[in-house]
Coordinates of C-alpha atoms and ligand atoms in Angstrom, one line a residue:
X1 CA -40.9 56.2 29.5
X2 CA -41.7 58.0 26.2
X3 CA -45.2 59.5 26.0
X4 CA -47.0 59.4 22.7
X5 CA -50.3 61.0 21.7
X6 CA -52.9 59.3 19.5
X7 CA -55.1 61.9 17.8
X8 CA -58.1 60.9 15.7
X9 CA -59.5 64.0 14.0
X10 CA -62.3 63.7 11.5
X11 CA -64.6 65.9 9.4
X12 CA -67.2 65.5 6.7
X13 CA -65.8 67.7 3.9
X14 CA -67.9 66.3 1.1
X15 CA -69.8 63.1 0.3
X16 CA -69.6 60.8 -2.7
X17 CA -72.4 60.2 -3.7
X18 CA -74.8 62.3 -1.5
X19 CA -73.7 61.6 2.1
X20 CA -72.8 58.0 1.4
X21 CA -69.0 57.7 1.0
X22 CA -65.6 59.2 0.3
X23 CA -64.0 59.9 -3.1
X24 CA -60.6 58.3 -3.3
X25 CA -58.9 61.6 -4.4
X26 CA -59.8 63.0 -1.0
X27 CA -58.0 60.2 0.8
X28 CA -55.0 60.5 -1.6
X29 CA -54.8 64.2 -0.9
X30 CA -54.8 63.8 2.9
X31 CA -52.1 61.1 2.7
X32 CA -49.8 63.4 0.7
X33 CA -50.1 66.2 3.2
X34 CA -49.5 63.8 6.1
X35 CA -46.5 62.3 4.4
X36 CA -45.0 65.7 4.3
X37 CA -45.8 66.3 8.0
X38 CA -44.2 63.0 8.8
X39 CA -41.1 63.9 6.8
X40 CA -40.8 67.2 8.7
X41 CA -41.1 65.3 12.0
X42 CA -44.3 67.0 13.1
X43 CA -46.0 63.6 13.5
X44 CA -44.5 60.2 14.2
X45 CA -46.9 58.2 12.0
X46 CA -50.4 58.3 10.5
X47 CA -53.2 56.4 8.8
X48 CA -56.0 57.9 6.7
X49 CA -59.3 56.2 6.4
X50 CA -63.0 57.0 6.1
X51 CA -66.3 56.0 7.5
X52 CA -69.1 56.9 5.1
X53 CA -68.6 60.6 4.1
X54 CA -66.2 61.3 7.1
X55 CA -62.5 61.7 6.5
X56 CA -60.6 60.2 9.5
X57 CA -57.0 61.4 10.2
X58 CA -55.3 59.1 12.7
X59 CA -52.0 60.4 13.9
X60 CA -49.4 59.7 16.5
X61 CA -47.1 62.5 17.7
X62 CA -45.2 63.9 20.7
X63 CA -47.0 67.2 21.1
X64 CA -49.8 66.1 23.5
X65 CA -53.5 66.6 23.4
X66 CA -55.1 69.8 22.0
X67 CA -51.8 70.6 20.4
X68 CA -52.2 73.7 18.1
X69 CA -49.7 72.4 15.5
X70 CA -51.6 69.1 15.2
X71 CA -55.0 70.7 15.1
X72 CA -53.8 73.2 12.5
X73 CA -52.3 70.5 10.4
X74 CA -55.6 68.6 10.3
X75 CA -57.6 71.8 9.8
X76 CA -55.5 72.7 6.8
X77 CA -55.9 69.3 5.4
X78 CA -59.7 69.6 5.7
X79 CA -59.6 73.0 4.0
X80 CA -57.4 71.6 1.3
X81 CA -59.6 68.5 0.8
X82 CA -62.6 70.8 0.6
X83 CA -61.1 72.4 -2.5
X84 CA -60.7 68.9 -4.1
X85 CA -64.3 68.2 -3.0
X86 CA -65.6 71.3 -4.7
X87 CA -63.8 70.5 -7.9
X88 CA -65.3 67.1 -7.9
X89 CA -68.7 68.6 -7.0
X90 CA -69.0 66.3 -4.0
X91 CA -72.0 66.7 -1.8
X92 CA -71.9 69.2 1.0
X93 CA -68.2 70.2 0.3
X94 CA -66.7 71.6 3.5
X95 CA -69.9 71.0 5.5
X96 CA -68.2 70.4 8.8
X97 CA -65.9 73.4 8.5
X98 CA -68.0 76.0 10.3
X99 CA -65.5 78.8 10.4
X100 CA -63.3 80.5 7.8
X101 CA -60.6 81.0 10.4
X102 CA -58.7 78.5 12.5
X103 CA -58.3 79.5 16.1
X104 CA -55.8 77.2 17.8
X105 CA -58.1 74.1 18.2
X106 CA -60.5 72.4 15.8
X107 CA -63.0 71.8 18.7
X108 CA -66.0 73.9 18.2
X109 CA -65.2 74.4 14.5
X110 CA -67.0 71.4 13.3
X111 CA -64.5 68.5 13.1
X112 CA -64.7 65.7 15.7
X113 CA -61.7 64.9 17.9
X114 CA -60.6 61.9 20.2
X115 CA -57.2 62.1 21.7
X116 CA -55.2 60.2 24.3
X117 CA -51.7 60.5 25.6
X118 CA -50.1 57.2 26.7
X119 CA -46.9 55.6 27.9
X120 CA -46.5 53.2 25.0
X121 CA -46.2 49.6 26.2
X122 CA -43.9 47.1 24.5
X123 CA -46.8 46.3 22.3
X124 CA -49.7 48.7 22.2
X125 CA -52.8 47.1 20.7
X126 CA -55.2 50.0 19.9
X127 CA -58.5 49.9 18.0
X128 CA -59.9 52.9 16.4
X129 CA -63.7 52.9 15.8
X130 CA -65.5 55.3 13.5
X131 CA -69.2 55.6 12.9
X132 CA -71.3 57.5 10.4
X133 CA -74.9 58.6 10.5
X134 CA -75.1 58.4 14.3
X135 CA -74.3 60.4 17.4
X136 CA -71.5 60.3 20.1
X137 CA -73.8 58.5 22.6
X138 CA -73.5 55.4 20.3
X139 CA -70.4 54.3 22.1
X140 CA -72.1 54.1 25.5
X141 CA -73.5 50.7 25.0
X142 CA -70.2 49.0 23.7
X143 CA -68.0 50.9 26.2
X144 CA -70.2 49.7 29.1
X145 CA -70.0 46.1 27.8
X146 CA -66.2 46.2 27.3
X147 CA -65.3 47.7 30.6
X148 CA -68.1 46.8 33.0
X149 CA -70.0 43.8 31.9
X150 CA -68.4 40.5 33.1
X151 CA -70.6 38.5 30.7
X152 CA -68.9 40.4 27.9
X153 CA -65.5 40.8 29.5
X154 CA -64.7 37.7 31.5
X155 CA -61.3 39.3 32.3
X156 CA -63.1 41.5 34.9
X157 CA -63.7 38.3 36.8
X158 CA -60.6 36.2 36.2
X159 CA -57.8 38.6 35.4
X160 CA -56.2 40.0 38.6
X161 CA -55.0 43.1 36.7
X162 CA -58.6 44.0 35.7
X163 CA -60.5 42.8 38.8
X164 CA -60.6 46.3 40.3
X165 CA -62.8 47.5 37.5
X166 CA -62.8 50.8 35.7
X167 CA -63.8 54.5 36.0
X168 CA -66.1 56.1 33.5
X169 CA -66.1 59.8 32.8
X170 CA -69.6 60.7 31.7
X171 CA -70.5 64.0 30.1
X172 CA -73.9 65.7 30.6
X173 CA -74.1 67.4 27.2
X174 CA -76.8 69.8 28.2
X175 CA -75.1 71.0 31.4
X176 CA -71.6 70.5 30.0
X177 CA -70.5 68.9 33.2
X178 CA -68.6 65.6 33.7
X179 CA -69.1 63.0 36.4
X180 CA -66.8 60.1 37.2
X181 CA -68.4 56.8 38.2
X182 CA -66.5 53.7 39.3
X183 CA -67.5 50.2 38.3
X184 CA -68.5 47.8 39.7
X185 CA -69.3 50.0 42.7
X186 CA -71.5 52.6 41.0
X187 CA -72.6 50.4 38.1
X188 CA -76.3 51.1 38.6
X189 CA -75.8 54.8 38.8
X190 CA -73.8 54.7 35.7
X191 CA -76.5 52.7 33.8
X192 CA -79.2 55.2 34.9
X193 CA -77.2 57.9 33.1
X194 CA -75.7 56.3 30.1
X195 CA -78.9 54.4 29.1
X196 CA -80.0 57.9 28.0
X197 CA -77.3 58.1 25.4
X198 CA -78.6 61.3 23.8
X199 CA -78.1 63.1 27.1
X200 CA -75.1 61.4 28.8
X201 CA -72.1 60.4 26.8
X202 CA -69.1 58.4 28.0
X203 CA -66.1 60.6 27.3
X204 CA -63.5 58.3 28.5
X205 CA -62.7 55.1 30.5
X206 CA -59.7 54.8 32.8
X207 CA -58.2 52.2 35.1
X208 CA -58.6 53.0 38.7
X209 CA -54.9 53.9 38.7
X210 CA -55.8 56.7 36.2
X211 CA -54.2 55.0 33.2
X212 CA -56.4 55.9 30.1
X213 CA -58.2 53.0 28.4
X214 CA -60.6 54.6 26.0
X215 CA -61.7 58.0 24.7
X216 CA -64.5 59.1 22.5
X217 CA -65.2 62.2 20.4
X218 CA -67.9 64.2 22.3
X219 CA -68.2 67.3 20.1
X220 CA -71.9 67.3 20.4
X221 CA -71.3 69.5 23.4
X222 CA -70.0 72.3 21.3
X223 CA -72.8 74.8 20.8
X224 CA -72.3 77.4 18.1
X225 CA -74.8 80.0 17.1
X226 CA -77.4 78.3 19.3
X227 CA -77.1 74.9 17.6
X228 CA -75.1 71.8 18.1
X229 CA -72.4 71.3 15.6
X230 CA -70.3 68.3 14.5
X231 CA -73.0 66.4 16.3
X232 CA -72.9 63.2 14.3
X233 CA -70.4 60.6 13.3
X234 CA -68.3 59.9 16.4
X235 CA -64.9 58.2 16.7
X236 CA -63.4 56.3 19.6
X237 CA -59.9 55.0 20.6
X238 CA -59.7 51.8 22.7
X239 CA -56.6 50.3 24.1
X240 CA -56.5 46.5 24.6
X241 CA -54.7 43.7 26.4
X242 CA -52.4 43.6 29.5
X243 CA -54.8 44.8 32.2
X244 CA -57.3 46.1 29.7
X245 CA -60.0 44.1 27.8
X246 CA -58.6 41.6 25.2
X247 CA -59.2 42.5 21.6
X248 CA -62.0 39.9 21.5
X249 CA -63.6 41.5 24.5
X250 CA -63.4 44.9 22.9
X251 CA -65.1 43.6 19.7
X252 CA -67.7 41.4 21.4
X253 CA -70.3 44.1 22.0
X254 CA -70.6 44.6 18.3
X255 CA -71.9 41.1 17.9
X256 CA -75.3 42.6 18.8
X257 CA -76.7 45.3 16.5
X258 CA -77.9 47.7 19.2
X259 CA -80.2 50.7 18.6
X260 CA -78.7 54.2 18.0
X261 CA -80.0 57.5 16.8
X262 CA -79.0 59.1 13.5
X263 CA -79.6 57.2 10.3
X264 CA -81.3 59.0 7.4
X265 CA -81.3 62.8 7.9
X266 CA -80.0 62.2 11.4
X267 CA -83.6 61.9 12.4
X268 CA -84.3 58.2 13.2
X269 CA -83.5 55.3 15.5
X270 CA -81.9 52.4 13.7
X271 CA -79.6 49.4 14.3
X272 CA -75.8 49.9 14.6
X273 CA -74.2 47.8 11.9
X274 CA -70.5 46.8 12.3
X275 CA -68.8 46.7 8.9
X276 CA -65.4 46.6 7.3
X277 CA -63.8 49.8 6.0
X278 CA -64.6 48.6 2.5
X279 CA -68.3 48.4 3.4
X280 CA -68.5 51.6 5.4
X281 CA -70.9 53.3 3.0
X282 CA -74.0 53.9 5.0
X283 CA -76.6 53.8 2.3
X284 CA -78.1 51.2 0.1
X285 CA -75.0 50.9 -2.0
X286 CA -73.5 52.5 -5.1
X287 CA -72.4 49.1 -6.4
X288 CA -76.0 48.3 -6.2
X289 CA -76.2 45.0 -4.5
X290 CA -72.7 44.7 -3.0
X291 CA -73.9 46.1 0.3
X292 CA -74.2 43.9 3.5
X293 CA -77.6 45.4 4.1
X294 CA -78.8 42.9 1.5
X295 CA -77.3 40.0 3.4
X296 CA -80.5 39.2 5.1
X297 CA -82.3 39.1 1.7
X298 CA -79.6 36.8 0.4
X299 CA -79.9 34.6 3.5
X300 CA -83.6 34.4 3.0
X301 CA -83.3 33.6 -0.6
X302 CA -80.8 30.8 0.1
X303 CA -83.1 29.4 2.8
X304 CA -86.1 29.5 0.6
X305 CA -84.2 28.0 -2.3
X306 CA -82.9 25.1 -0.2
X307 CA -86.4 24.4 1.1
X308 CA -88.2 24.5 -2.2
X309 CA -85.5 22.5 -4.0
X310 CA -86.1 19.6 -1.7
X311 CA -89.6 19.3 -3.2
X312 CA -87.9 17.8 -6.3
X313 CA -90.5 17.1 -9.0
X314 CA -93.4 18.1 -6.8
X315 CA -95.3 21.4 -7.1
X316 CA -94.7 24.1 -6.2
X317 CA -91.0 23.6 -7.0
X318 CA -92.2 22.2 -10.4
X319 CA -94.6 24.6 -12.2
X320 CA -98.2 23.4 -12.7
X321 CA -99.2 21.1 -15.6
X322 CA -100.3 23.9 -17.8
X323 CA -96.7 25.1 -18.0
X324 CA -95.3 21.6 -18.7
X325 CA -96.4 21.4 -22.3
X326 CA -93.0 21.4 -23.8
X327 CA -91.5 18.8 -21.5
X328 CA -92.0 15.1 -21.5
X329 CA -95.5 15.4 -20.2
X330 CA -97.4 15.0 -23.6
X331 CA -95.3 11.9 -24.5
X332 CA -95.9 10.3 -21.1
X333 CA -99.6 11.0 -21.3
X334 CA -99.7 9.6 -24.8
X335 CA -97.9 6.4 -23.7
X336 CA -100.3 6.0 -20.8
X337 CA -103.4 6.8 -22.7
X338 CA -104.7 3.2 -22.9
X339 CA -103.7 2.4 -19.4
X340 CA -106.1 4.9 -17.9
X341 CA -109.4 3.0 -17.1
Ligands
MG1 MG1 -72.2 64.6 4.7
MG2 MG1 -71.0 61.8 8.1

């Protein structure tokens, strides 16, 4: 069977405005370059998107993981887009490109990478996740839920092709060592580690047969000049269906807004918020109130409005008498004057 590699390679090469989002010219620029690469046959297909200020290049190709040609292609696009970012005076232009020279692989140079090589099934449902203003450990919670929690993924219990469970490759980012733990057998050991998501990061999940199911970008491990680089804004590739969690089971963990590190200045704990690509602008918005972070306020406003409307002509829905002077009140009072005893 034909093998195909899915590469998701991302970098922050300039924010619009501040660190909040992506200028459309950057996306257009990247698409043009990848159209050319597709024309030449370097890649099979591609999709360009963004999460916040991160440019995500999603590629399929036949060159395998860590392919120099693919990494060089993406690196050159990031360099090129940085020029566009500089012209547009975008914020932090080229901030994730930590070297002037490409050296065979973008890992360690700033960009984030998640890649998997698969034997493509008749239909290959794949979901690409991208997060901004948070760290690679952010995928620990949902990956555990998808592949180990039977209350999330009922398939673990009732689907014979999933009943064996899955293997988790967990990276200790301080020791730069990986341990493989099997679920359900070693579930509690796994949880002890991955519950500390700033220390242990799930790098990948496989079926017990070795077939890859999910991979994450774990570039936090790359130390350069004594500091972590490309530490934020992880991506993840998850395969679904046919012996793997159903699409609904892969999405289910995001129905809870779990806590992650990152947020403003990369220095806080905050809730992970699932949003559409259109809404992937992690700030209070530029189209000032179009942002879903105001949804709660809108919900509160509607609830309060419904409640108070039901008071009808009673205060406090109706303003007090002193404010009723220009309504029917004076006429009513005049009419009733002689009736008051
Ligand atoms: Mg930025
Ligand atoms: Mg970012």
